[in-house]
Coordinates of C-alpha atoms in Angstrom, one line a residue:
Chain A
X1 CA 10.8 -58.8 106.1
X2 CA 14.3 -60.2 104.9
X3 CA 16.3 -62.1 107.4
X4 CA 19.4 -60.0 108.2
X5 CA 22.3 -60.2 110.7
X6 CA 22.8 -57.6 113.3
X7 CA 25.2 -55.5 111.6
X8 CA 23.2 -55.7 108.1
X9 CA 20.4 -54.3 110.3
X10 CA 22.4 -51.4 111.1
X11 CA 23.6 -51.1 107.6
X12 CA 20.0 -50.9 106.5
X13 CA 19.3 -48.5 109.1
X14 CA 22.1 -46.2 108.1
X15 CA 21.2 -46.7 104.3
X16 CA 17.7 -45.5 104.8
X17 CA 18.6 -42.8 107.3
X18 CA 21.0 -41.1 104.6
X19 CA 19.8 -38.4 102.6
X20 CA 21.2 -36.4 99.8
X21 CA 19.3 -33.3 98.7
X22 CA 18.5 -33.7 95.0
X23 CA 19.1 -30.6 92.7
X24 CA 16.2 -28.1 92.4
X25 CA 16.1 -28.9 88.9
X26 CA 14.6 -32.4 89.4
X27 CA 11.5 -31.2 90.7
X28 CA 11.3 -28.5 88.0
X29 CA 11.5 -31.5 85.5
X30 CA 8.8 -33.5 87.5
X31 CA 6.3 -31.1 88.5
X32 CA 5.1 -30.4 84.8
X33 CA 4.5 -33.8 84.2
X34 CA 2.3 -34.6 87.4
X35 CA -1.3 -35.4 87.0
X36 CA -3.3 -32.4 88.1
X37 CA -6.8 -33.9 88.5
X38 CA -7.8 -37.5 88.8
X39 CA -11.3 -38.4 88.4
X40 CA -12.8 -40.9 90.6
X41 CA -14.3 -43.2 87.8
X42 CA -12.7 -46.4 88.9
X43 CA -16.2 -47.6 90.5
X44 CA -18.5 -45.4 88.5
X45 CA -19.1 -48.3 85.9
X46 CA -20.0 -50.8 88.6
X47 CA -22.5 -48.5 90.5
X48 CA -24.0 -47.8 87.2
X49 CA -24.5 -51.3 86.1
X50 CA -25.6 -52.5 89.5
X51 CA -28.2 -49.7 89.6
X52 CA -29.3 -50.3 85.9
X53 CA -29.8 -54.2 86.6
X54 CA -32.0 -53.4 89.8
X55 CA -34.0 -50.6 88.2
X56 CA -34.8 -53.1 85.0
X57 CA -35.7 -55.8 87.7
X58 CA -37.8 -53.6 89.5
X59 CA -39.7 -52.3 86.5
X60 CA -40.3 -55.9 85.1
X61 CA -41.7 -56.9 88.5
X62 CA -43.8 -53.8 89.0
X63 CA -45.3 -54.4 85.5
X64 CA -46.0 -57.8 86.2
X65 CA -47.5 -57.5 89.7
X66 CA -49.7 -54.6 89.5
X67 CA -53.3 -55.4 88.2
X68 CA -54.1 -53.2 85.0
X69 CA -55.3 -49.9 86.5
X70 CA -56.7 -48.4 83.2
X71 CA -58.7 -51.4 82.2
X72 CA -60.3 -51.6 85.5
X73 CA -62.7 -48.9 86.4
X74 CA -62.2 -47.9 90.0
X75 CA -65.4 -47.9 92.0
X76 CA -65.9 -45.7 95.4
X77 CA -65.5 -48.4 98.1
X78 CA -68.0 -46.9 100.4
X79 CA -70.8 -46.7 98.0
X80 CA -74.0 -48.5 98.6
X81 CA -75.6 -51.0 96.6
X82 CA -78.4 -48.3 95.7
X83 CA -75.7 -46.0 94.5
X84 CA -74.0 -48.7 92.2
X85 CA -72.8 -47.3 88.9
X86 CA -74.5 -48.3 85.9
X87 CA -71.3 -50.1 84.7
X88 CA -71.2 -52.2 87.9
X89 CA -74.9 -53.1 87.5
X90 CA -74.2 -54.4 84.1
X91 CA -71.3 -56.3 85.3
X92 CA -73.5 -57.7 88.3
X93 CA -76.0 -58.7 85.7
X94 CA -73.6 -60.7 83.9
X95 CA -72.6 -62.4 86.8
X96 CA -76.0 -63.1 87.9
X97 CA -76.5 -64.9 84.6
X98 CA -73.4 -67.0 84.8
X99 CA -74.2 -68.0 88.6
X100 CA -77.8 -68.9 87.6
X101 CA -76.2 -71.3 85.1
X102 CA -74.1 -72.9 87.8
X103 CA -76.0 -72.6 91.1
X104 CA -74.3 -75.6 92.8
X105 CA -70.8 -73.9 92.9
X106 CA -69.9 -74.5 96.4
X107 CA -67.8 -71.3 96.9
X108 CA -70.5 -69.3 95.9
X109 CA -72.8 -70.8 98.2
X110 CA -70.7 -70.1 101.1
X111 CA -70.5 -66.5 100.0
X112 CA -74.1 -66.2 99.7
X113 CA -74.4 -66.5 103.4
X114 CA -72.4 -63.6 104.1
X115 CA -74.7 -60.9 102.7
X116 CA -73.4 -58.1 100.2
X117 CA -71.1 -55.0 100.4
X118 CA -70.6 -52.0 98.2
X119 CA -68.0 -51.9 95.8
X120 CA -65.7 -53.5 93.2
X121 CA -62.2 -52.5 92.1
X122 CA -59.9 -53.5 89.4
X123 CA -59.2 -57.1 90.6
X124 CA -63.2 -57.7 90.8
X125 CA -63.5 -56.6 87.1
X126 CA -60.9 -58.8 86.1
X127 CA -62.3 -61.9 87.7
X128 CA -65.8 -61.1 86.3
X129 CA -64.3 -60.7 82.9
X130 CA -62.8 -64.1 83.2
X131 CA -66.1 -65.7 84.3
X132 CA -67.9 -64.1 81.3
X133 CA -65.5 -65.2 78.9
X134 CA -65.1 -68.8 80.1
X135 CA -68.5 -70.2 81.7
X136 CA -67.7 -72.3 84.6
X137 CA -66.8 -72.1 88.0
X138 CA -65.9 -68.4 88.9
X139 CA -63.3 -69.6 91.6
X140 CA -62.1 -73.2 90.3
X141 CA -61.7 -75.5 93.1
X142 CA -58.5 -76.4 94.2
X143 CA -56.7 -73.3 92.6
X144 CA -55.0 -70.5 94.3
X145 CA -58.1 -68.4 93.9
X146 CA -59.9 -71.0 95.9
X147 CA -57.9 -70.1 99.0
X148 CA -58.4 -66.4 98.3
X149 CA -62.2 -66.9 98.1
X150 CA -62.3 -68.8 101.5
X151 CA -60.3 -66.0 102.8
X152 CA -62.8 -63.5 101.3
X153 CA -65.6 -65.3 102.8
X154 CA -64.1 -65.3 106.3
X155 CA -63.1 -61.6 106.0
X156 CA -66.6 -61.1 104.9
X157 CA -68.4 -62.4 107.9
X158 CA -66.0 -60.3 110.1
X159 CA -66.6 -56.8 108.5
X160 CA -70.0 -56.8 107.1
X161 CA -72.5 -55.0 109.4
X162 CA -76.1 -55.8 110.1
X163 CA -77.1 -52.4 108.7
X164 CA -75.3 -53.1 105.6
X165 CA -76.9 -56.5 105.3
X166 CA -80.5 -54.9 105.9
X167 CA -79.8 -52.1 103.2
X168 CA -79.1 -54.4 100.6
X169 CA -81.8 -57.1 101.6
X170 CA -78.9 -59.5 102.7
X171 CA -79.5 -62.0 105.4
X172 CA -76.7 -63.5 107.4
X173 CA -78.4 -66.7 108.5
X174 CA -80.5 -67.8 105.5
X175 CA -79.5 -68.6 101.9
X176 CA -80.0 -65.8 99.8
X177 CA -81.9 -65.7 96.5
X178 CA -80.4 -65.3 93.0
X179 CA -80.6 -61.5 92.7
X180 CA -78.8 -61.2 96.1
X181 CA -75.8 -63.3 94.6
X182 CA -75.2 -60.5 92.4
X183 CA -74.1 -58.6 95.4
X184 CA -72.5 -61.5 97.0
X185 CA -70.2 -61.8 93.7
X186 CA -69.4 -58.1 94.3
X187 CA -68.9 -58.7 97.8
X188 CA -66.4 -61.2 97.1
X189 CA -64.8 -59.3 94.7
X190 CA -64.5 -56.3 96.8
X191 CA -63.0 -58.3 99.6
X192 CA -60.3 -59.6 97.2
X193 CA -59.5 -56.3 95.9
X194 CA -59.1 -54.9 99.4
X195 CA -56.3 -57.1 99.9
X196 CA -54.9 -57.0 96.7
X197 CA -55.1 -53.6 95.0
X198 CA -52.5 -51.1 95.8
X199 CA -53.7 -48.0 97.5
X200 CA -56.8 -49.4 99.1
X201 CA -57.2 -49.6 102.8
X202 CA -55.9 -52.7 104.2
X203 CA -53.6 -53.3 101.2
X204 CA -50.6 -55.2 102.1
X205 CA -47.6 -55.5 99.5
X206 CA -46.0 -58.3 101.7
X207 CA -48.9 -60.4 100.2
X208 CA -48.0 -59.7 96.9
X209 CA -44.0 -59.6 96.9
X210 CA -43.6 -62.5 99.3
X211 CA -44.1 -66.0 98.4
X212 CA -47.4 -67.7 99.6
X213 CA -46.0 -70.2 102.0
X214 CA -49.5 -71.4 102.8
X215 CA -49.6 -73.1 99.5
X216 CA -48.8 -76.7 99.7
X217 CA -45.1 -77.1 99.0
X218 CA -44.1 -78.1 95.7
X219 CA -40.9 -79.7 94.9
X220 CA -40.9 -79.7 91.1
X221 CA -37.7 -81.2 89.6
X222 CA -36.3 -79.8 86.2
X223 CA -33.4 -79.9 83.8
X224 CA -32.5 -76.7 82.0
X225 CA -29.9 -75.8 79.2
X226 CA -28.5 -72.5 78.2
X227 CA -26.4 -70.9 75.8
X228 CA -24.9 -67.4 75.9
X229 CA -22.6 -64.8 74.8
X230 CA -20.6 -62.4 77.0
X231 CA -18.9 -59.2 76.8
X232 CA -15.9 -59.3 79.2
X233 CA -14.2 -56.3 80.7
X234 CA -10.4 -56.8 80.7
X235 CA -9.0 -55.3 83.7
X236 CA -5.2 -54.8 84.4
X237 CA -3.4 -53.7 87.3
X238 CA -0.1 -53.6 88.5
X239 CA 1.9 -53.5 91.9
X240 CA 5.0 -51.6 91.0
X241 CA 5.8 -52.2 87.6
X242 CA 3.9 -49.7 85.5
X243 CA 5.9 -50.1 82.4
X244 CA 4.3 -53.4 81.5
X245 CA 0.9 -51.9 82.4
X246 CA 1.2 -49.3 80.1
X247 CA 2.5 -51.8 77.4
X248 CA -0.2 -54.0 77.9
X249 CA -2.8 -51.2 77.5
X250 CA -1.3 -50.4 74.3
X251 CA -1.8 -53.9 73.1
X252 CA -5.4 -53.5 73.7
X253 CA -7.0 -54.1 70.3
X254 CA -10.6 -55.2 70.6
X255 CA -13.2 -56.5 73.3
X256 CA -12.8 -60.2 74.3
X257 CA -15.6 -62.2 73.0
X258 CA -16.8 -65.0 75.0
X259 CA -19.6 -67.7 74.7
X260 CA -20.7 -70.4 77.1
X261 CA -23.0 -73.3 77.4
X262 CA -24.3 -75.2 80.3
X263 CA -26.7 -77.8 81.9
X264 CA -28.1 -77.7 85.2
X265 CA -30.7 -79.8 87.3
X266 CA -32.7 -78.1 90.0
X267 CA -35.9 -77.9 92.0
X268 CA -38.7 -75.4 92.1
X269 CA -39.8 -74.7 95.5
X270 CA -43.0 -73.0 96.7
X271 CA -43.3 -72.1 92.9
X272 CA -41.5 -68.9 93.3
X273 CA -37.9 -70.4 94.1
X274 CA -35.7 -72.3 92.1
X275 CA -32.4 -74.0 93.4
X276 CA -30.1 -75.6 90.7
X277 CA -26.8 -76.8 90.0
X278 CA -24.8 -78.1 87.1
X279 CA -22.0 -77.7 84.7
X280 CA -21.0 -75.1 82.4
X281 CA -18.0 -74.5 79.7
X282 CA -17.1 -71.3 78.3
X283 CA -14.4 -69.8 76.1
X284 CA -12.8 -66.4 76.1
X285 CA -10.8 -65.4 73.1
X286 CA -8.7 -62.3 73.1
X287 CA -7.0 -60.6 70.0
X288 CA -4.2 -58.1 70.9
X289 CA -1.8 -56.2 69.1
X290 CA 1.9 -56.8 69.6
X291 CA 4.4 -54.0 68.9
X292 CA 8.0 -55.1 68.2
X293 CA 10.5 -52.4 67.6
X294 CA 13.8 -53.0 66.0
X295 CA 12.9 -56.1 64.0
X296 CA 15.5 -56.6 61.1
X297 CA 13.8 -58.3 57.9
X298 CA 16.1 -59.8 55.0
X299 CA 14.8 -60.3 51.8
X300 CA 17.0 -62.1 49.0
X301 CA 15.7 -62.3 45.6
X302 CA 17.7 -64.7 43.3
X303 CA 17.1 -64.1 39.5
X304 CA 17.7 -67.2 37.3
X305 CA 16.6 -65.7 34.1
X306 CA 19.8 -64.7 32.9
X307 CA 23.0 -66.7 31.8
X308 CA 24.5 -65.8 35.6
X309 CA 22.0 -66.1 38.6
X310 CA 21.8 -62.6 40.4
X311 CA 21.1 -62.1 44.0
X312 CA 19.4 -59.0 45.3
X313 CA 19.3 -58.5 49.1
X314 CA 17.2 -56.1 50.9
X315 CA 17.6 -55.4 54.5
X316 CA 14.7 -53.5 56.4
X317 CA 14.7 -52.6 60.0
X318 CA 11.4 -51.5 61.5
X319 CA 8.5 -52.0 63.7
X320 CA 6.6 -55.3 63.4
X321 CA 2.9 -55.1 64.3
X322 CA 1.2 -58.4 64.8
X323 CA -2.2 -59.4 66.0
X324 CA -1.8 -62.2 68.5
X325 CA -4.4 -64.3 70.1
X326 CA -5.1 -65.8 73.6
X327 CA -7.8 -68.4 74.3
X328 CA -8.9 -69.2 77.7
X329 CA -11.2 -72.0 78.7
X330 CA -13.3 -72.3 81.7
X331 CA -15.2 -75.4 83.3
X332 CA -17.6 -74.0 85.9
X333 CA -20.0 -75.7 88.6
X334 CA -22.8 -73.1 89.1
X335 CA -24.9 -73.2 92.1
X336 CA -27.7 -70.5 91.5
X337 CA -30.9 -69.4 93.6
X338 CA -33.6 -68.1 91.5
X339 CA -36.8 -66.2 92.3
X340 CA -39.6 -65.8 90.2
X341 CA -42.3 -63.3 90.3
X342 CA -45.6 -63.0 88.6
X343 CA -48.3 -65.4 87.3
X344 CA -49.2 -66.4 83.8
X345 CA -47.5 -67.1 80.5
X346 CA -45.0 -64.4 81.0
X347 CA -43.0 -64.1 84.3
X348 CA -39.8 -62.3 85.4
X349 CA -37.2 -63.4 88.0
X350 CA -33.8 -62.8 89.6
X351 CA -31.2 -65.2 89.8
X352 CA -28.0 -65.2 91.7
X353 CA -25.2 -67.5 92.9
X354 CA -21.6 -68.6 92.8
X355 CA -19.8 -70.7 90.3
X356 CA -16.6 -72.6 91.0
X357 CA -14.4 -71.9 88.3
X358 CA -11.5 -74.4 87.0
X359 CA -9.5 -71.9 84.6
X360 CA -7.5 -73.2 81.7
X361 CA -5.3 -71.0 79.5
X362 CA -5.6 -72.9 76.3
X363 CA -3.6 -71.6 73.5
X364 CA -1.6 -68.3 72.6
X365 CA -0.3 -67.3 69.4
X366 CA 2.3 -64.6 69.4
X367 CA 5.7 -63.5 68.0
X368 CA 9.2 -63.8 69.4
X369 CA 11.7 -60.8 69.3
X370 CA 12.9 -62.4 65.9
X371 CA 9.5 -62.1 64.6
X372 CA 9.0 -65.8 64.5
X373 CA 5.7 -66.9 65.5
X374 CA 5.1 -68.9 68.7
X375 CA 2.4 -71.2 69.6
X376 CA 1.9 -71.4 73.5
X377 CA 0.0 -74.2 74.8
X378 CA 0.4 -73.3 78.4
X379 CA 2.0 -70.2 79.6
X380 CA 3.8 -70.0 83.2
X381 CA 1.9 -66.7 83.4
X382 CA -1.5 -68.2 83.0
X383 CA -1.7 -71.7 84.5
X384 CA -4.7 -74.0 85.4
X385 CA -6.2 -72.9 88.6
X386 CA -9.4 -73.1 90.3
X387 CA -11.3 -70.0 91.4
X388 CA -14.6 -68.6 92.1
X389 CA -16.9 -66.1 90.5
X390 CA -20.4 -64.7 91.6
X391 CA -23.3 -64.0 89.2
X392 CA -26.4 -62.1 89.3
X393 CA -29.1 -62.0 86.4
X394 CA -32.6 -60.8 85.4
X395 CA -34.6 -63.0 83.5
X396 CA -37.9 -63.1 81.5
X397 CA -39.8 -66.6 81.4
X398 CA -42.0 -67.8 78.7
X399 CA -44.3 -70.6 79.6
X400 CA -44.7 -72.8 76.4
X401 CA -46.6 -75.5 78.1
X402 CA -47.1 -76.9 81.4
X403 CA -43.5 -78.6 81.4
X404 CA -41.5 -76.6 79.0
X405 CA -40.4 -73.0 79.8
X406 CA -38.1 -70.6 77.5
X407 CA -36.1 -67.9 79.0
X408 CA -33.7 -65.1 78.2
X409 CA -31.6 -63.6 80.9
X410 CA -28.9 -61.0 81.2
X411 CA -26.6 -60.6 84.0
X412 CA -23.1 -59.7 85.4
X413 CA -20.3 -62.1 86.4
X414 CA -17.7 -60.9 88.8
X415 CA -14.4 -62.5 89.2
X416 CA -12.7 -61.7 92.5
X417 CA -9.3 -63.3 91.6
X418 CA -6.6 -62.5 89.1
X419 CA -6.2 -64.8 86.1
X420 CA -2.4 -64.4 85.9
X421 CA -0.7 -66.0 88.8
X422 CA 2.8 -65.8 88.6
X423 CA 4.3 -63.9 91.5
X424 CA 7.1 -62.3 89.7
X425 CA 4.6 -60.9 87.1
X426 CA 3.8 -57.2 88.0
X427 CA 1.0 -56.9 85.6
X428 CA -2.0 -58.8 86.8
X429 CA -4.9 -59.9 84.4
X430 CA -8.7 -60.6 85.1
X431 CA -11.9 -60.3 83.4
X432 CA -15.4 -59.0 84.4
X433 CA -18.3 -60.1 82.4
X434 CA -21.7 -59.0 81.3
X435 CA -23.7 -61.7 79.6
X436 CA -26.8 -62.5 78.0
X437 CA -28.3 -66.0 77.4
X438 CA -31.3 -67.9 76.1
X439 CA -32.2 -71.2 77.9
X440 CA -35.0 -73.9 78.0
X441 CA -36.3 -75.2 81.1
X442 CA -38.3 -78.8 81.2
X443 CA -40.2 -79.9 84.2
X444 CA -40.0 -83.6 85.0
Chain B
X1 CA -1.0 -33.9 107.5
X2 CA -0.9 -37.7 107.7
X3 CA 0.3 -40.0 105.0
X4 CA -3.2 -40.9 104.0
X5 CA -4.5 -37.4 103.6
X6 CA -1.3 -36.5 102.0
X7 CA -1.9 -39.3 99.4
X8 CA -5.6 -38.4 98.9
X9 CA -4.5 -34.5 98.2
X10 CA -2.1 -35.7 95.8
X11 CA -4.5 -38.0 94.0
X12 CA -6.8 -34.9 93.8
X13 CA -4.1 -33.1 92.0
X14 CA -3.0 -30.6 94.8
X15 CA 0.3 -29.2 93.8
X16 CA 1.4 -28.3 97.2
X17 CA 0.8 -31.8 98.6
X18 CA 2.8 -33.4 95.6
X19 CA 5.6 -31.1 96.4
X20 CA 5.1 -31.9 100.2
X21 CA 5.5 -35.8 99.4
X22 CA 8.5 -35.1 97.1
X23 CA 10.2 -33.0 99.9
X24 CA 9.5 -35.8 102.3
X25 CA 11.0 -38.7 100.3
X26 CA 13.5 -37.1 97.5
X27 CA 16.7 -36.9 99.9
X28 CA 16.3 -40.5 100.8
X29 CA 15.5 -41.7 97.3
X30 CA 18.3 -39.6 95.8
X31 CA 20.7 -41.1 98.1
X32 CA 19.5 -44.4 96.7
X33 CA 19.9 -43.3 93.2
X34 CA 23.4 -42.1 93.8
X35 CA 24.3 -45.5 95.4
X36 CA 23.2 -47.5 92.4
X37 CA 23.7 -45.0 89.6
X38 CA 27.2 -43.3 90.8
X39 CA 26.6 -40.5 88.2
X40 CA 24.8 -37.8 89.4
X41 CA 23.1 -37.1 86.1
X42 CA 21.9 -40.6 86.0
X43 CA 20.8 -40.6 89.4
X44 CA 18.8 -37.4 88.7
X45 CA 17.2 -39.1 85.8
X46 CA 16.2 -42.1 88.0
X47 CA 14.9 -40.0 90.6
X48 CA 12.7 -37.9 88.1
X49 CA 11.2 -41.0 86.3
X50 CA 10.8 -42.9 89.5
X51 CA 8.6 -39.8 91.2
X52 CA 6.6 -39.2 88.1
X53 CA 5.6 -43.1 88.2
X54 CA 4.7 -42.6 92.0
X55 CA 2.4 -40.0 91.2
X56 CA 0.9 -41.4 88.0
X57 CA 0.1 -44.6 90.3
X58 CA -0.3 -43.4 93.5
X59 CA -3.9 -44.6 93.5
X60 CA -2.8 -48.3 93.4
X61 CA -0.9 -47.9 96.5
X62 CA -2.7 -50.0 99.0
X63 CA -1.4 -48.6 102.3
X64 CA -0.9 -51.7 103.7
X65 CA 2.8 -51.2 103.8
X66 CA 4.8 -48.1 104.1
X67 CA 4.7 -45.6 101.4
X68 CA 8.5 -45.3 101.9
X69 CA 9.0 -48.8 100.9
X70 CA 6.7 -48.6 98.1
X71 CA 8.5 -45.7 96.7
X72 CA 11.9 -47.1 97.2
X73 CA 11.1 -50.3 95.0
X74 CA 10.0 -47.8 92.4
X75 CA 13.0 -46.0 92.6
X76 CA 15.3 -48.8 92.6
X77 CA 13.6 -50.4 89.6
X78 CA 14.1 -47.0 87.6
X79 CA 17.8 -47.0 88.8
X80 CA 18.2 -50.5 87.2
X81 CA 16.6 -49.5 84.1
X82 CA 18.7 -46.4 83.6
X83 CA 21.7 -48.6 84.4
X84 CA 21.0 -51.2 81.9
X85 CA 20.1 -48.6 79.1
X86 CA 23.8 -46.9 79.6
X87 CA 25.9 -49.9 80.3
X88 CA 24.1 -51.9 77.5
X89 CA 25.2 -55.1 78.9
X90 CA 23.8 -57.8 81.3
X91 CA 24.9 -57.9 85.0
X92 CA 27.8 -60.4 85.6
X93 CA 27.2 -63.0 88.3
X94 CA 30.5 -64.9 89.0
X95 CA 29.9 -68.4 89.5
X96 CA 33.2 -69.3 91.7
X97 CA 32.8 -69.7 95.2
X98 CA 34.6 -66.8 96.9
X99 CA 33.9 -68.1 100.5
X100 CA 36.9 -69.9 101.0
X101 CA 39.3 -67.2 99.8
X102 CA 37.6 -64.4 101.8
X103 CA 36.1 -66.3 105.0
X104 CA 36.8 -64.8 108.3
X105 CA 35.3 -64.6 111.8
X106 CA 35.3 -60.8 112.7
X107 CA 32.2 -59.3 112.0
X108 CA 31.9 -55.8 110.3
X109 CA 31.2 -52.9 112.4
X110 CA 27.5 -52.2 113.2
X111 CA 28.2 -48.4 113.5
X112 CA 29.8 -47.5 110.3
X113 CA 29.1 -44.4 108.6
X114 CA 27.6 -44.2 105.2
X115 CA 30.7 -43.4 103.2
X116 CA 32.4 -46.4 104.9
X117 CA 29.9 -48.7 104.0
X118 CA 29.8 -47.7 100.2
X119 CA 33.7 -48.1 100.2
X120 CA 33.1 -51.7 101.3
X121 CA 30.3 -52.3 98.8
X122 CA 32.4 -50.9 96.1
X123 CA 35.0 -53.5 96.5
X124 CA 32.4 -56.2 95.5
X125 CA 31.8 -57.5 92.2
X126 CA 28.9 -55.8 90.5
X127 CA 26.5 -58.9 90.9
X128 CA 27.3 -59.3 94.3
X129 CA 26.9 -55.6 95.1
X130 CA 23.6 -55.3 93.3
X131 CA 22.1 -58.3 95.2
X132 CA 23.5 -57.3 98.2
X133 CA 22.2 -53.8 97.9
X134 CA 18.7 -54.6 96.9
X135 CA 18.2 -57.3 99.7
X136 CA 19.8 -55.8 102.6
X137 CA 19.6 -52.0 102.1
X138 CA 16.6 -51.8 100.2
X139 CA 14.4 -54.6 101.5
X140 CA 13.7 -56.3 98.3
X141 CA 12.5 -59.9 98.2
X142 CA 14.5 -62.6 96.3
X143 CA 11.5 -62.8 94.1
X144 CA 11.5 -59.4 93.2
X145 CA 15.3 -59.2 92.8
X146 CA 14.8 -62.4 90.5
X147 CA 12.3 -60.5 88.5
X148 CA 14.3 -57.1 88.2
X149 CA 17.6 -58.7 87.4
X150 CA 16.1 -61.6 85.3
X151 CA 17.9 -64.2 87.2
X152 CA 16.4 -67.1 89.3
X153 CA 15.7 -66.7 93.0
X154 CA 18.1 -69.3 93.8
X155 CA 20.7 -67.4 91.9
X156 CA 19.7 -64.3 94.0
X157 CA 20.2 -66.4 97.1
X158 CA 23.5 -67.6 96.1
X159 CA 24.7 -64.2 95.2
X160 CA 23.7 -62.9 98.3
X161 CA 25.7 -65.6 100.5
X162 CA 28.7 -64.9 98.4
X163 CA 28.6 -61.2 98.8
X164 CA 28.2 -61.8 102.7
X165 CA 31.1 -64.1 102.6
X166 CA 33.2 -61.5 100.4
X167 CA 32.4 -58.5 102.9
X168 CA 33.2 -60.9 105.8
X169 CA 36.7 -61.5 104.1
X170 CA 37.1 -57.9 103.3
X171 CA 36.5 -56.9 106.5
X172 CA 39.0 -59.3 108.1
X173 CA 41.8 -58.6 105.8
X174 CA 41.4 -54.9 106.8
X175 CA 41.8 -55.6 110.4
X176 CA 44.9 -58.0 109.7
X177 CA 46.4 -55.0 107.8
X178 CA 45.5 -52.6 110.5
X179 CA 47.1 -54.7 113.0
X180 CA 50.3 -55.4 111.4

């Protein structure tokens, strides 16, 4: 509120109270030009983008987390060993052969004390196939599977009833013979499958989706670098001066092109989480069309071919169309938190975080009202300033070897602040950016 | 219908709401147009252009301040644009210090009719009158005035100061004449 004297306040009150009825023709001129229906599409794009990113992320996670259903025959859980299907018998025989070749496997010995159970499901089949193709311990000592087999054994002791043991010839107090190990393998598989197969009794999603904090905490340092391109969406907004806004929109020529490159250092925690920070540099290049009406062009031609020099002058008045350029540079400090899902060579992940930005209007090339070229180094409209942005992305990671990972990611970067910061400018500018990048992560 | 509902209906293209908004503010805004433009046909043009912009950009109104104040700024801007187009010359801002010539001690009357107020304002040089009118009567900040008139904020401040002194002087002179 402006500072006023008492009489000025009274004058303002009087001025704002005073009304004069405008002529009816004024409304008749206004009414036909009014917007009749305004569609609310302002946030539609953002909702669809967010929904799309979430959907892709969920799809990738689903594909990686679910055991392959079609390749793994499903066996009724309550079937007895006598009713085991031929396919299962065949698989059990295969396992018997492999276990005979390595009878000293400690995990299997523990399992053999527990007796037998009735069925296998997809996870079990997967484990058996691994066993057949790669002779050796079914459950490698010291791996994540070793923990699961321990758990399986404990569950076995709790859930196998004496009747079941009798029916299958199992004995809970004496070590079983080799043929019983076939059933014991199935028992292990069943117990594991019971925990890990969706749709089975006792299955819990949280065991799949949440990181396993019971594992030893592993802090694995890494460095990574990535390079990407972006497609920013230019946003213009006006406070009250709409003519400028319309002019800026009219100047729009093509999407802004960007590239960025960065290097980060980070830690992998609990095998699923990553925390990284570093530095990033990016450039935004914008081409736009300047329209300058009322430009006068004077062309003077001197003809020296004759004995007397002749001059011709052509004066043209018209509109000048000029393609102008602006370049912005960004120095960023990203702080990113990642979460990786799935195991194996291909994994998927989500990454989100904040970036501290040092925005720099680098160069601009336009023409003035006289049609003369002007090169800006820095404009009062866009000056150096500190800001921040939020970023979220979905990534797919390919393990090249134990130390080197390659990844590709796609995401969205949101800038809450405006890029033009002169208070008297009524048209404010900012960019929002969709981007894609390729990167390399090296574990130290 | 409260203001927020009225805005919402206008944005949805409700013709009745648009007319209601016009009826609510057009009298006050036309008065402002007449104050700046003087000529009725220019004032009507400024009013029409201003209201068309108001309806087109009503969605950008943040409802943090008063709707009337927001509309008033748009109307003032359109008045200046119409004036600039018609006059084809920039406003003159006299640099001589008029305060010594017109300084007085008697304050202008607080309870003055609108017509008397305009009579005083008409006696001011054009630059003084514009800045005084925009700052005091229409509540624009110096930054906004500077942007509108293409002058610096310090010029706007000095013009306002001179306009105040000038008004005080005019008022004192009139008092002296009346008493004589």
